[in-house]
GROMACS .gro file of N, CA, C and O in nm:
model
  544
    1MET      N    1   0.082  -0.118   0.000
    1MET     CA    2   0.000   0.000   0.000
    1MET      C    3   0.088   0.126   0.000
    1MET      O    4   0.058   0.222  -0.070
    2LYS      N    5   0.196   0.125   0.079
    2LYS     CA    6   0.285   0.240   0.084
    2LYS      C    7   0.357   0.260  -0.049
    2LYS      O    8   0.378   0.373  -0.091
    3LYS      N    9   0.392   0.150  -0.115
    3LYS     CA   10   0.458   0.161  -0.244
    3LYS      C   11   0.364   0.223  -0.348
    3LYS      O   12   0.407   0.305  -0.429
    4THR      N   13   0.239   0.186  -0.347
    4THR     CA   14   0.141   0.239  -0.442
    4THR      C   15   0.122   0.388  -0.421
    4THR      O   16   0.121   0.466  -0.518
    5ILE      N   17   0.110   0.431  -0.296
    5ILE     CA   18   0.094   0.573  -0.266
    5ILE      C   19   0.220   0.648  -0.307
    5ILE      O   20   0.212   0.758  -0.364
    6PHE      N   21   0.338   0.591  -0.279
    6PHE     CA   22   0.463   0.654  -0.317
    6PHE      C   23   0.473   0.670  -0.470
    6PHE      O   24   0.514   0.775  -0.520
    7ILE      N   25   0.436   0.567  -0.545
    7ILE     CA   26   0.443   0.573  -0.692
    7ILE      C   27   0.346   0.678  -0.745
    7ILE      O   28   0.381   0.757  -0.833
    8LEU      N   29   0.224   0.681  -0.694
    8LEU     CA   30   0.127   0.781  -0.739
    8LEU      C   31   0.173   0.922  -0.704
    8LEU      O   32   0.159   1.014  -0.786
    9LEU      N   33   0.227   0.939  -0.585
    9LEU     CA   34   0.279   1.069  -0.545
    9LEU      C   35   0.398   1.110  -0.632
    9LEU      O   36   0.410   1.225  -0.672
   10PHE      N   37   0.484   1.014  -0.664
   10PHE     CA   38   0.599   1.040  -0.750
   10PHE      C   39   0.553   1.084  -0.890
   10PHE      O   40   0.607   1.179  -0.948
   11ILE      N   41   0.455   1.018  -0.946
   11ILE     CA   42   0.402   1.054  -1.078
   11ILE      C   43   0.340   1.193  -1.074
   11ILE      O   44   0.361   1.275  -1.165
   12LEU      N   45   0.265   1.222  -0.969
   12LEU     CA   46   0.202   1.354  -0.955
   12LEU      C   47   0.308   1.465  -0.946
   12LEU      O   48   0.296   1.568  -1.011
   13VAL      N   49   0.413   1.441  -0.870
   13VAL     CA   50   0.521   1.539  -0.857
   13VAL      C   51   0.593   1.557  -0.991
   13VAL      O   52   0.628   1.669  -1.029
   14CYS      N   53   0.615   1.449  -1.063
   14CYS     CA   54   0.681   1.459  -1.195
   14CYS      C   55   0.600   1.546  -1.291
   14CYS      O   56   0.656   1.628  -1.363
   15PHE      N   57   0.469   1.528  -1.293
   15PHE     CA   58   0.386   1.608  -1.383
   15PHE      C   59   0.381   1.755  -1.343
   15PHE      O   60   0.377   1.843  -1.428
   16THR      N   61   0.382   1.784  -1.215
   16THR     CA   62   0.374   1.923  -1.171
   16THR      C   63   0.508   1.996  -1.186
   16THR      O   64   0.511   2.117  -1.203
   17LEU      N   65   0.619   1.925  -1.181
   17LEU     CA   66   0.749   1.988  -1.188
   17LEU      C   67   0.815   1.980  -1.325
   17LEU      O   68   0.924   2.032  -1.345
   18CYS      N   69   0.751   1.913  -1.420
   18CYS     CA   70   0.817   1.893  -1.550
   18CYS      C   71   0.822   2.020  -1.632
   18CYS      O   72   0.901   2.031  -1.725
   19GLY      N   73   0.741   2.118  -1.601
   19GLY     CA   74   0.745   2.244  -1.674
   19GLY      C   75   0.680   2.236  -1.810
   19GLY      O   76   0.714   2.311  -1.901
   20CYS      N   77   0.590   2.144  -1.829
   20CYS     CA   78   0.521   2.130  -1.957
   20CYS      C   79   0.425   2.248  -1.975
   20CYS      O   80   0.334   2.266  -1.896
   21LYS      N   81   0.449   2.325  -2.076
   21LYS     CA   82   0.363   2.438  -2.107
   21LYS      C   83   0.313   2.424  -2.249
   21LYS      O   84   0.383   2.374  -2.336
   22GLU      N   85   0.192   2.471  -2.268
   22GLU     CA   86   0.138   2.471  -2.403
   22GLU      C   87   0.210   2.578  -2.484
   22GLU      O   88   0.223   2.692  -2.442
   23LYS      N   89   0.259   2.538  -2.600
   23LYS     CA   90   0.331   2.632  -2.684
   23LYS      C   91   0.231   2.722  -2.755
   23LYS      O   92   0.142   2.675  -2.824
   24LYS      N   93   0.247   2.851  -2.736
   24LYS     CA   94   0.157   2.947  -2.799
   24LYS      C   95   0.214   2.982  -2.936
   24LYS      O   96   0.328   3.024  -2.947
   25THR      N   97   0.133   2.965  -3.038
   25THR     CA   98   0.177   2.992  -3.174
   25THR      C   99   0.082   3.091  -3.241
   25THR      O  100  -0.031   3.109  -3.198
   26ALA      N  101   0.129   3.150  -3.346
   26ALA     CA  102   0.046   3.239  -3.426
   26ALA      C  103  -0.048   3.156  -3.511
   26ALA      O  104  -0.022   3.039  -3.539
   27GLY      N  105  -0.157   3.219  -3.555
   27GLY     CA  106  -0.253   3.147  -3.637
   27GLY      C  107  -0.340   3.240  -3.719
   27GLY      O  108  -0.336   3.363  -3.704
   28ILE      N  109  -0.420   3.180  -3.807
   28ILE     CA  110  -0.512   3.253  -3.891
   28ILE      C  111  -0.648   3.185  -3.882
   28ILE      O  112  -0.658   3.063  -3.898
   29LEU      N  113  -0.752   3.263  -3.856
   29LEU     CA  114  -0.890   3.214  -3.855
   29LEU      C  115  -0.963   3.270  -3.975
   29LEU      O  116  -0.945   3.387  -4.011
   30PHE      N  117  -1.050   3.189  -4.036
   30PHE     CA  118  -1.132   3.232  -4.149
   30PHE      C  119  -1.279   3.223  -4.110
   30PHE      O  120  -1.318   3.137  -4.031
   31ASN      N  121  -1.360   3.310  -4.170
   31ASN     CA  122  -1.504   3.305  -4.148
   31ASN      C  123  -1.574   3.371  -4.266
   31ASN      O  124  -1.516   3.458  -4.332
   32SER      N  125  -1.698   3.333  -4.289
   32SER     CA  126  -1.775   3.393  -4.398
   32SER      C  127  -1.849   3.519  -4.353
   32SER      O  128  -1.905   3.590  -4.436
   33GLU      N  129  -1.848   3.546  -4.224
   33GLU     CA  130  -1.908   3.667  -4.167
   33GLU      C  131  -1.799   3.746  -4.096
   33GLU      O  132  -1.696   3.689  -4.059
   34PRO      N  133  -1.820   3.876  -4.075
   34PRO     CA  134  -1.719   3.951  -3.998
   34PRO      C  135  -1.692   3.885  -3.863
   34PRO      O  136  -1.785   3.845  -3.793
   35ILE      N  137  -1.566   3.872  -3.827
   35ILE     CA  138  -1.528   3.799  -3.705
   35ILE      C  139  -1.551   3.887  -3.583
   35ILE      O  140  -1.500   3.999  -3.575
   36THR      N  141  -1.630   3.835  -3.490
   36THR     CA  142  -1.660   3.901  -3.364
   36THR      C  143  -1.632   3.804  -3.250
   36THR      O  144  -1.600   3.687  -3.273
   37ARG      N  145  -1.650   3.849  -3.128
   37ARG     CA  146  -1.631   3.760  -3.013
   37ARG      C  147  -1.735   3.649  -3.010
   37ARG      O  148  -1.709   3.541  -2.962
   38GLU      N  149  -1.853   3.676  -3.063
   38GLU     CA  150  -1.960   3.577  -3.061
   38GLU      C  151  -1.934   3.463  -3.159
   38GLU      O  152  -1.968   3.348  -3.132
   39ASN      N  153  -1.880   3.492  -3.277
   39ASN     CA  154  -1.859   3.386  -3.375
   39ASN      C  155  -1.713   3.345  -3.391
   39ASN      O  156  -1.677   3.280  -3.487
   40LEU      N  157  -1.630   3.384  -3.297
   40LEU     CA  158  -1.487   3.353  -3.304
   40LEU      C  159  -1.462   3.202  -3.306
   40LEU      O  160  -1.373   3.154  -3.375
   41LEU      N  161  -1.541   3.126  -3.234
   41LEU     CA  162  -1.522   2.981  -3.227
   41LEU      C  163  -1.590   2.906  -3.341
   41LEU      O  164  -1.582   2.784  -3.348
   42HIS      N  165  -1.655   2.977  -3.432
   42HIS     CA  166  -1.725   2.914  -3.545
   42HIS      C  167  -1.650   2.942  -3.674
   42HIS      O  168  -1.708   2.981  -3.775
   43ALA      N  169  -1.521   2.922  -3.672
   43ALA     CA  170  -1.439   2.945  -3.790
   43ALA      C  171  -1.472   2.843  -3.898
   43ALA      O  172  -1.521   2.734  -3.870
   44SER      N  173  -1.448   2.881  -4.023
   44SER     CA  174  -1.480   2.796  -4.136
   44SER      C  175  -1.361   2.792  -4.232
   44SER      O  176  -1.277   2.882  -4.232
   45ARG      N  177  -1.356   2.688  -4.315
   45ARG     CA  178  -1.254   2.678  -4.418
   45ARG      C  179  -1.314   2.663  -4.556
   45ARG      O  180  -1.243   2.657  -4.654
   46ASN      N  181  -1.445   2.655  -4.565
   46ASN     CA  182  -1.514   2.635  -4.692
   46ASN      C  183  -1.594   2.759  -4.727
   46ASN      O  184  -1.677   2.804  -4.649
   47PHE      N  185  -1.571   2.811  -4.850
   47PHE     CA  186  -1.636   2.935  -4.892
   47PHE      C  187  -1.689   2.921  -5.034
   47PHE      O  188  -1.633   2.847  -5.115
   48GLU      N  189  -1.794   2.994  -5.063
   48GLU     CA  190  -1.850   2.996  -5.197
   48GLU      C  191  -1.769   3.093  -5.283
   48GLU      O  192  -1.717   3.193  -5.234
   49SER      N  193  -1.765   3.064  -5.411
   49SER     CA  194  -1.694   3.150  -5.505
   49SER      C  195  -1.760   3.287  -5.510
   49SER      O  196  -1.882   3.298  -5.518
   50GLY      N  197  -1.682   3.393  -5.503
   50GLY     CA  198  -1.733   3.529  -5.508
   50GLY      C  199  -1.779   3.586  -5.375
   50GLY      O  200  -1.816   3.703  -5.367
   51SER      N  201  -1.776   3.507  -5.268
   51SER     CA  202  -1.816   3.558  -5.136
   51SER      C  203  -1.696   3.615  -5.063
   51SER      O  204  -1.581   3.580  -5.092
   52ARG      N  205  -1.722   3.702  -4.969
   52ARG     CA  206  -1.613   3.760  -4.889
   52ARG      C  207  -1.558   3.655  -4.793
   52ARG      O  208  -1.634   3.581  -4.730
   53ILE      N  209  -1.427   3.656  -4.780
   53ILE     CA  210  -1.358   3.568  -4.685
   53ILE      C  211  -1.294   3.660  -4.581
   53ILE      O  212  -1.200   3.734  -4.612
   54TYR      N  213  -1.346   3.657  -4.460
   54TYR     CA  214  -1.291   3.736  -4.351
   54TYR      C  215  -1.183   3.653  -4.281
   54TYR      O  216  -1.198   3.533  -4.262
   55TYR      N  217  -1.075   3.720  -4.243
   55TYR     CA  218  -0.967   3.649  -4.175
   55TYR      C  219  -0.917   3.731  -4.057
   55TYR      O  220  -0.928   3.854  -4.054
   56LEU      N  221  -0.863   3.660  -3.959
   56LEU     CA  222  -0.803   3.720  -3.840
   56LEU      C  223  -0.668   3.653  -3.819
   56LEU      O  224  -0.661   3.532  -3.799
   57PHE      N  225  -0.562   3.730  -3.829
   57PHE     CA  226  -0.428   3.682  -3.798
   57PHE      C  227  -0.397   3.724  -3.654
   57PHE      O  228  -0.415   3.840  -3.618
   58TYR      N  229  -0.353   3.631  -3.572
   58TYR     CA  230  -0.319   3.661  -3.433
   58TYR      C  231  -0.186   3.598  -3.397
   58TYR      O  232  -0.145   3.498  -3.456
   59THR      N  233  -0.116   3.660  -3.304
   59THR     CA  234   0.014   3.611  -3.261
   59THR      C  235   0.034   3.640  -3.112
   59THR      O  236  -0.009   3.745  -3.063
   60PRO      N  237   0.098   3.551  -3.038
   60PRO     CA  238   0.125   3.578  -2.896
   60PRO      C  239   0.241   3.676  -2.876
   60PRO      O  240   0.250   3.741  -2.774
   61LYS      N  241   0.328   3.687  -2.977
   61LYS     CA  242   0.441   3.780  -2.967
   61LYS      C  243   0.405   3.911  -3.036
   61LYS      O  244   0.336   3.913  -3.136
   62LYS      N  245   0.455   4.017  -2.982
   62LYS     CA  246   0.431   4.149  -3.039
   62LYS      C  247   0.500   4.160  -3.175
   62LYS      O  248   0.615   4.122  -3.191
   63ILE      N  249   0.427   4.212  -3.273
   63ILE     CA  250   0.485   4.232  -3.406
   63ILE      C  251   0.570   4.359  -3.401
   63ILE      O  252   0.519   4.467  -3.375
   64LYS      N  253   0.698   4.345  -3.426
   64LYS     CA  254   0.790   4.457  -3.411
   64LYS      C  255   0.800   4.541  -3.538
   64LYS      O  256   0.834   4.657  -3.533
   65SER      N  257   0.770   4.481  -3.651
   65SER     CA  258   0.778   4.553  -3.778
   65SER      C  259   0.654   4.639  -3.799
   65SER      O  260   0.549   4.615  -3.741
   66GLU      N  261   0.667   4.741  -3.883
   66GLU     CA  262   0.552   4.827  -3.913
   66GLU      C  263   0.456   4.763  -4.012
   66GLU      O  264   0.338   4.797  -4.016
   67PHE      N  265   0.507   4.671  -4.094
   67PHE     CA  266   0.427   4.612  -4.200
   67PHE      C  267   0.429   4.460  -4.193
   67PHE      O  268   0.528   4.401  -4.150
   68ILE      N  269   0.321   4.399  -4.239
   68ILE     CA  270   0.317   4.256  -4.263
   68ILE      C  271   0.276   4.234  -4.408
   68ILE      O  272   0.211   4.320  -4.469
   69ARG      N  273   0.317   4.124  -4.464
   69ARG     CA  274   0.277   4.086  -4.600
   69ARG      C  275   0.186   3.964  -4.591
   69ARG      O  276   0.220   3.866  -4.526
   70ILE      N  277   0.073   3.973  -4.658
   70ILE     CA  278  -0.023   3.863  -4.662
   70ILE      C  279  -0.026   3.810  -4.805
   70ILE      O  280  -0.047   3.887  -4.898
   71GLN      N  281  -0.004   3.680  -4.819
   71GLN     CA  282  -0.006   3.615  -4.949
   71GLN      C  283  -0.111   3.505  -4.950
   71GLN      O  284  -0.124   3.432  -4.852
   72VAL      N  285  -0.183   3.495  -5.061
   72VAL     CA  286  -0.276   3.385  -5.082
   72VAL      C  287  -0.228   3.311  -5.205
   72VAL      O  288  -0.208   3.372  -5.312
   73GLY      N  289  -0.205   3.183  -5.191
   73GLY     CA  290  -0.158   3.102  -5.301
   73GLY      C  291  -0.253   2.988  -5.329
   73GLY      O  292  -0.316   2.934  -5.238
   74LYS      N  293  -0.267   2.952  -5.455
   74LYS     CA  294  -0.350   2.840  -5.495
   74LYS      C  295  -0.263   2.717  -5.504
   74LYS      O  296  -0.154   2.722  -5.563
   75THR      N  297  -0.308   2.606  -5.450
   75THR     CA  298  -0.233   2.482  -5.453
   75THR      C  299  -0.308   2.381  -5.538
   75THR      O  300  -0.429   2.389  -5.554
   76GLY      N  301  -0.235   2.285  -5.591
   76GLY     CA  302  -0.297   2.180  -5.671
   76GLY      C  303  -0.193   2.097  -5.741
   76GLY      O  304  -0.076   2.135  -5.752
   77ASP      N  305  -0.237   1.982  -5.793
   77ASP     CA  306  -0.146   1.891  -5.861
   77ASP      C  307  -0.113   1.937  -6.003
   77ASP      O  308  -0.008   1.905  -6.057
   78ASN      N  309  -0.203   2.014  -6.065
   78ASN     CA  310  -0.181   2.055  -6.203
   78ASN      C  311  -0.112   2.190  -6.216
   78ASN      O  312  -0.102   2.244  -6.324
   79ILE      N  313  -0.064   2.246  -6.105
   79ILE     CA  314   0.005   2.374  -6.107
   79ILE      C  315   0.155   2.348  -6.110
   79ILE      O  316   0.208   2.275  -6.025
   80PRO      N  317   0.228   2.405  -6.207
   80PRO     CA  318   0.373   2.384  -6.212
   80PRO      C  319   0.444   2.456  -6.097
   80PRO      O  320   0.382   2.526  -6.018
   81LYS      N  321   0.573   2.441  -6.090
   81LYS     CA  322   0.658   2.505  -5.989
   81LYS      C  323   0.625   2.460  -5.847
   81LYS      O  324   0.607   2.540  -5.757
   82GLY      N  325   0.612   2.332  -5.827
   82GLY     CA  326   0.591   2.279  -5.693
   82GLY      C  327   0.446   2.274  -5.649
   82GLY      O  328   0.419   2.248  -5.533
   83GLY      N  329   0.353   2.301  -5.738
   83GLY     CA  330   0.211   2.290  -5.703
   83GLY      C  331   0.159   2.409  -5.625
   83GLY      O  332   0.061   2.397  -5.552
   84TYR      N  333   0.220   2.526  -5.640
   84TYR     CA  334   0.182   2.642  -5.560
   84TYR      C  335   0.206   2.768  -5.643
   84TYR      O  336   0.314   2.787  -5.696
   85THR      N  337   0.104   2.851  -5.658
   85THR     CA  338   0.119   2.978  -5.728
   85THR      C  339   0.051   3.089  -5.649
   85THR      O  340  -0.056   3.070  -5.593
   86ILE      N  341   0.115   3.204  -5.641
   86ILE     CA  342   0.061   3.316  -5.565
   86ILE      C  343  -0.049   3.382  -5.646
   86ILE      O  344  -0.028   3.423  -5.760
   87VAL      N  345  -0.166   3.392  -5.586
   87VAL     CA  346  -0.283   3.451  -5.650
   87VAL      C  347  -0.299   3.597  -5.609
   87VAL      O  348  -0.337   3.682  -5.689
   88TRP      N  349  -0.269   3.627  -5.483
   88TRP     CA  350  -0.293   3.760  -5.431
   88TRP      C  351  -0.191   3.786  -5.321
   88TRP      O  352  -0.159   3.698  -5.241
   89SER      N  353  -0.138   3.909  -5.316
   89SER     CA  354  -0.043   3.948  -5.214
   89SER      C  355  -0.057   4.097  -5.187
   89SER      O  356  -0.080   4.174  -5.280
   90ASN      N  357  -0.044   4.135  -5.061
   90ASN     CA  358  -0.054   4.275  -5.025
   90ASN      C  359   0.019   4.300  -4.894
   90ASN      O  360   0.028   4.212  -4.810
   91ASP      N  361   0.071   4.423  -4.879
   91ASP     CA  362   0.137   4.464  -4.756
   91ASP      C  363   0.044   4.555  -4.677
   91ASP      O  364  -0.023   4.640  -4.736
   92TYR      N  365   0.041   4.538  -4.546
   92TYR     CA  366  -0.046   4.617  -4.460
   92TYR      C  367   0.034   4.674  -4.344
   92TYR      O  368   0.122   4.608  -4.289
   93ARG      N  369  -0.001   4.795  -4.304
   93ARG     CA  370   0.062   4.860  -4.189
   93ARG      C  371  -0.005   4.810  -4.062
   93ARG      O  372  -0.127   4.803  -4.053
   94ILE      N  373   0.076   4.777  -3.963
   94ILE     CA  374   0.025   4.735  -3.832
   94ILE      C  375   0.020   4.858  -3.742
   94ILE      O  376   0.121   4.925  -3.722
   95MET      N  377  -0.096   4.886  -3.689
   95MET     CA  378  -0.113   5.000  -3.599
   95MET      C  379  -0.062   4.965  -3.459
   95MET      O  380  -0.063   4.850  -3.419
   96LYS      N  381  -0.020   5.066  -3.385
   96LYS     CA  382   0.037   5.043  -3.252
   96LYS      C  383  -0.063   4.981  -3.155
   96LYS      O  384  -0.025   4.906  -3.067
   97GLN      N  385  -0.192   5.009  -3.171
   97GLN     CA  386  -0.292   4.951  -3.080
   97GLN      C  387  -0.326   4.806  -3.119
   97GLN      O  388  -0.390   4.736  -3.043
   98ASN      N  389  -0.282   4.761  -3.238
   98ASN     CA  390  -0.312   4.626  -3.285
   98ASN      C  391  -0.184   4.546  -3.309
   98ASN      O  392  -0.169   4.483  -3.412
   99MET      N  393  -0.094   4.545  -3.216
   99MET     CA  394   0.035   4.480  -3.236
   99MET      C  395   0.030   4.327  -3.224
   99MET      O  396   0.129   4.260  -3.249
  100TYR      N  397  -0.086   4.271  -3.189
  100TYR     CA  398  -0.098   4.126  -3.171
  100TYR      C  399  -0.195   4.062  -3.269
  100TYR      O  400  -0.214   3.942  -3.265
  101TYR      N  401  -0.257   4.140  -3.356
  101TYR     CA  402  -0.351   4.082  -3.452
  101TYR      C  403  -0.370   4.175  -3.571
  101TYR      O  404  -0.336   4.293  -3.566
  102TYR      N  405  -0.426   4.118  -3.678
  102TYR     CA  406  -0.466   4.195  -3.795
  102TYR      C  407  -0.591   4.131  -3.852
  102TYR      O  408  -0.602   4.008  -3.858
  103TYR      N  409  -0.686   4.213  -3.894
  103TYR     CA  410  -0.818   4.166  -3.938
  103TYR      C  411  -0.854   4.235  -4.069
  103TYR      O  412  -0.837   4.356  -4.082
  104ASN      N  413  -0.902   4.157  -4.167
  104ASN     CA  414  -0.944   4.214  -4.295
  104ASN      C  415  -1.024   4.110  -4.372
  104ASN      O  416  -1.057   4.004  -4.317
  105HIS      N  417  -1.052   4.137  -4.499
  105HIS     CA  418  -1.125   4.041  -4.583
  105HIS      C  419  -1.080   4.055  -4.728
  105HIS      O  420  -1.015   4.152  -4.767
  106PHE      N  421  -1.113   3.955  -4.808
  106PHE     CA  422  -1.085   3.955  -4.952
  106PHE      C  423  -1.186   3.864  -5.020
  106PHE      O  424  -1.265   3.796  -4.953
  107THR      N  425  -1.185   3.861  -5.153
  107THR     CA  426  -1.278   3.780  -5.230
  107THR      C  427  -1.201   3.704  -5.337
  107THR      O  428  -1.116   3.761  -5.405
  108LEU      N  429  -1.233   3.575  -5.353
  108LEU     CA  430  -1.176   3.492  -5.459
  108LEU      C  431  -1.290   3.435  -5.543
  108LEU      O  432  -1.392   3.394  -5.489
  109ARG      N  433  -1.271   3.430  -5.673
  109ARG     CA  434  -1.378   3.384  -5.762
  109ARG      C  435  -1.347   3.250  -5.829
  109ARG      O  436  -1.434   3.190  -5.889
  110ILE      N  437  -1.225   3.203  -5.819
  110ILE     CA  438  -1.186   3.078  -5.883
  110ILE      C  439  -1.186   2.966  -5.778
  110ILE      O  440  -1.117   2.975  -5.677
  111PRO      N  441  -1.264   2.859  -5.800
  111PRO     CA  442  -1.266   2.748  -5.704
  111PRO      C  443  -1.130   2.679  -5.694
  111PRO      O  444  -1.053   2.675  -5.790
  112GLY      N  445  -1.103   2.626  -5.576
  112GLY     CA  446  -0.978   2.552  -5.554
  112GLY      C  447  -0.938   2.550  -5.409
  112GLY      O  448  -1.008   2.598  -5.321
  113ARG      N  449  -0.820   2.494  -5.384
  113ARG     CA  450  -0.762   2.489  -5.250
  113ARG      C  451  -0.658   2.600  -5.242
  113ARG      O  452  -0.571   2.611  -5.329
  114TYR      N  453  -0.666   2.680  -5.135
  114TYR     CA  454  -0.579   2.796  -5.120
  114TYR      C  455  -0.506   2.791  -4.987
  114TYR      O  456  -0.552   2.728  -4.892
  115VAL      N  457  -0.391   2.859  -4.983
  115VAL     CA  458  -0.312   2.872  -4.860
  115VAL      C  459  -0.286   3.021  -4.838
  115VAL      O  460  -0.245   3.092  -4.929
  116MET      N  461  -0.312   3.067  -4.716
  116MET     CA  462  -0.279   3.205  -4.679
  116MET      C  463  -0.158   3.201  -4.588
  116MET      O  464  -0.152   3.122  -4.494
  117GLN      N  465  -0.062   3.290  -4.615
  117GLN     CA  466   0.058   3.303  -4.533
  117GLN      C  467   0.073   3.448  -4.491
  117GLN      O  468   0.046   3.538  -4.569
  118VAL      N  469   0.117   3.468  -4.368
  118VAL     CA  470   0.144   3.602  -4.317
  118VAL      C  471   0.293   3.610  -4.283
  118VAL      O  472   0.346   3.526  -4.212
  119PHE      N  473   0.359   3.713  -4.338
  119PHE     CA  474   0.502   3.732  -4.319
  119PHE      C  475   0.530   3.864  -4.248
  119PHE      O  476   0.458   3.961  -4.269
  120ASP      N  477   0.635   3.867  -4.170
  120ASP     CA  478   0.691   3.992  -4.122
  120ASP      C  479   0.767   4.052  -4.241
  120ASP      O  480   0.842   3.981  -4.308
  121ILE      N  481   0.747   4.178  -4.269
  121ILE     CA  482   0.807   4.239  -4.387
  121ILE      C  483   0.959   4.236  -4.381
  121ILE      O  484   1.026   4.239  -4.484
  122ASP      N  485   1.016   4.226  -4.261
  122ASP     CA  486   1.161   4.219  -4.245
  122ASP      C  487   1.217   4.079  -4.263
  122ASP      O  488   1.338   4.061  -4.273
  123ASN      N  489   1.129   3.976  -4.264
  123ASN     CA  490   1.173   3.837  -4.280
  123ASN      C  491   1.073   3.765  -4.369
  123ASN      O  492   0.980   3.703  -4.321
  124LEU      N  493   1.094   3.773  -4.500
  124LEU     CA  494   1.002   3.712  -4.595
  124LEU      C  495   1.033   3.566  -4.624
  124LEU      O  496   0.964   3.503  -4.704
  125SER      N  497   1.134   3.510  -4.561
  125SER     CA  498   1.170   3.372  -4.586
  125SER      C  499   1.092   3.274  -4.499
  125SER      O  500   1.080   3.157  -4.535
  126GLU      N  501   1.038   3.319  -4.387
  126GLU     CA  502   0.966   3.230  -4.295
  126GLU      C  503   0.833   3.294  -4.255
  126GLU      O  504   0.832   3.402  -4.196
  127PRO      N  505   0.720   3.229  -4.284
  127PRO     CA  506   0.591   3.289  -4.248
  127PRO      C  507   0.569   3.287  -4.096
  127PRO      O  508   0.611   3.196  -4.026
  128LEU      N  509   0.502   3.391  -4.048
  128LEU     CA  510   0.462   3.395  -3.907
  128LEU      C  511   0.351   3.294  -3.880
  128LEU      O  512   0.346   3.233  -3.775
  129ALA      N  513   0.261   3.280  -3.978
  129ALA     CA  514   0.150   3.185  -3.967
  129ALA      C  515   0.102   3.150  -4.106
  129ALA      O  516   0.120   3.227  -4.201
  130TRP      N  517   0.037   3.034  -4.120
  130TRP     CA  518  -0.025   2.995  -4.245
  130TRP      C  519  -0.145   2.906  -4.214
  130TRP      O  520  -0.151   2.843  -4.109
  131ASN      N  521  -0.239   2.903  -4.306
  131ASN     CA  522  -0.357   2.818  -4.293
  131ASN      C  523  -0.416   2.799  -4.431
  131ASN      O  524  -0.396   2.881  -4.520
  132TYR      N  525  -0.488   2.693  -4.451
  132TYR     CA  526  -0.547   2.665  -4.581
  132TYR      C  527  -0.699   2.676  -4.574
  132TYR      O  528  -0.761   2.667  -4.468
  133PHE      N  529  -0.761   2.696  -4.693
  133PHE     CA  530  -0.907   2.702  -4.703
  133PHE      C  531  -0.946   2.663  -4.846
  133PHE      O  532  -0.862   2.651  -4.935
  134PHE      N  533  -1.077   2.641  -4.865
  134PHE     CA  534  -1.129   2.595  -4.993
  134PHE      C  535  -1.234   2.693  -5.045
  134PHE      O  536  -1.312   2.747  -4.969
  135VAL      N  537  -1.234   2.712  -5.177
  135VAL     CA  538  -1.337   2.793  -5.243
  135VAL      C  539  -1.407   2.701  -5.341
  135VAL      O  540  -1.343   2.635  -5.425
  136TYR      N  541  -1.542   2.692  -5.332
  136TYR     CA  542  -1.622   2.604  -5.418
  136TYR      C  543  -1.704   2.684  -5.516
  136TYR      O  544  -1.746   2.791  -5.492
   0.00000   0.00000   0.00000
């Protein structure tokens, strides 16, 4: 009985002292309606052709650059150059009161599978976040 209690106590101490923390990462949410606190948990990845696609880019780290670049690329097996082509790209200024997120929308009319990437304008080799979505 003492050995069982000791083993359970040992396991409990190991879990509390291991320092396991959830890694906070940047991300992108999509929705067919303007993103609010009420519909934040109802994100979608499927959109109709010609409809507005609202997105929210968020990050746990403060964005130090003044600008971010947002790219949308179409993916597929029949696309040359690695199956990925940039359809839309734009640079946006990050305001001082919004250093942890950026919110906007765009419209795509061609059906397919798409990938959105957000880059720090000072480091275009590695995206801060990316996510995929579909247009039907």
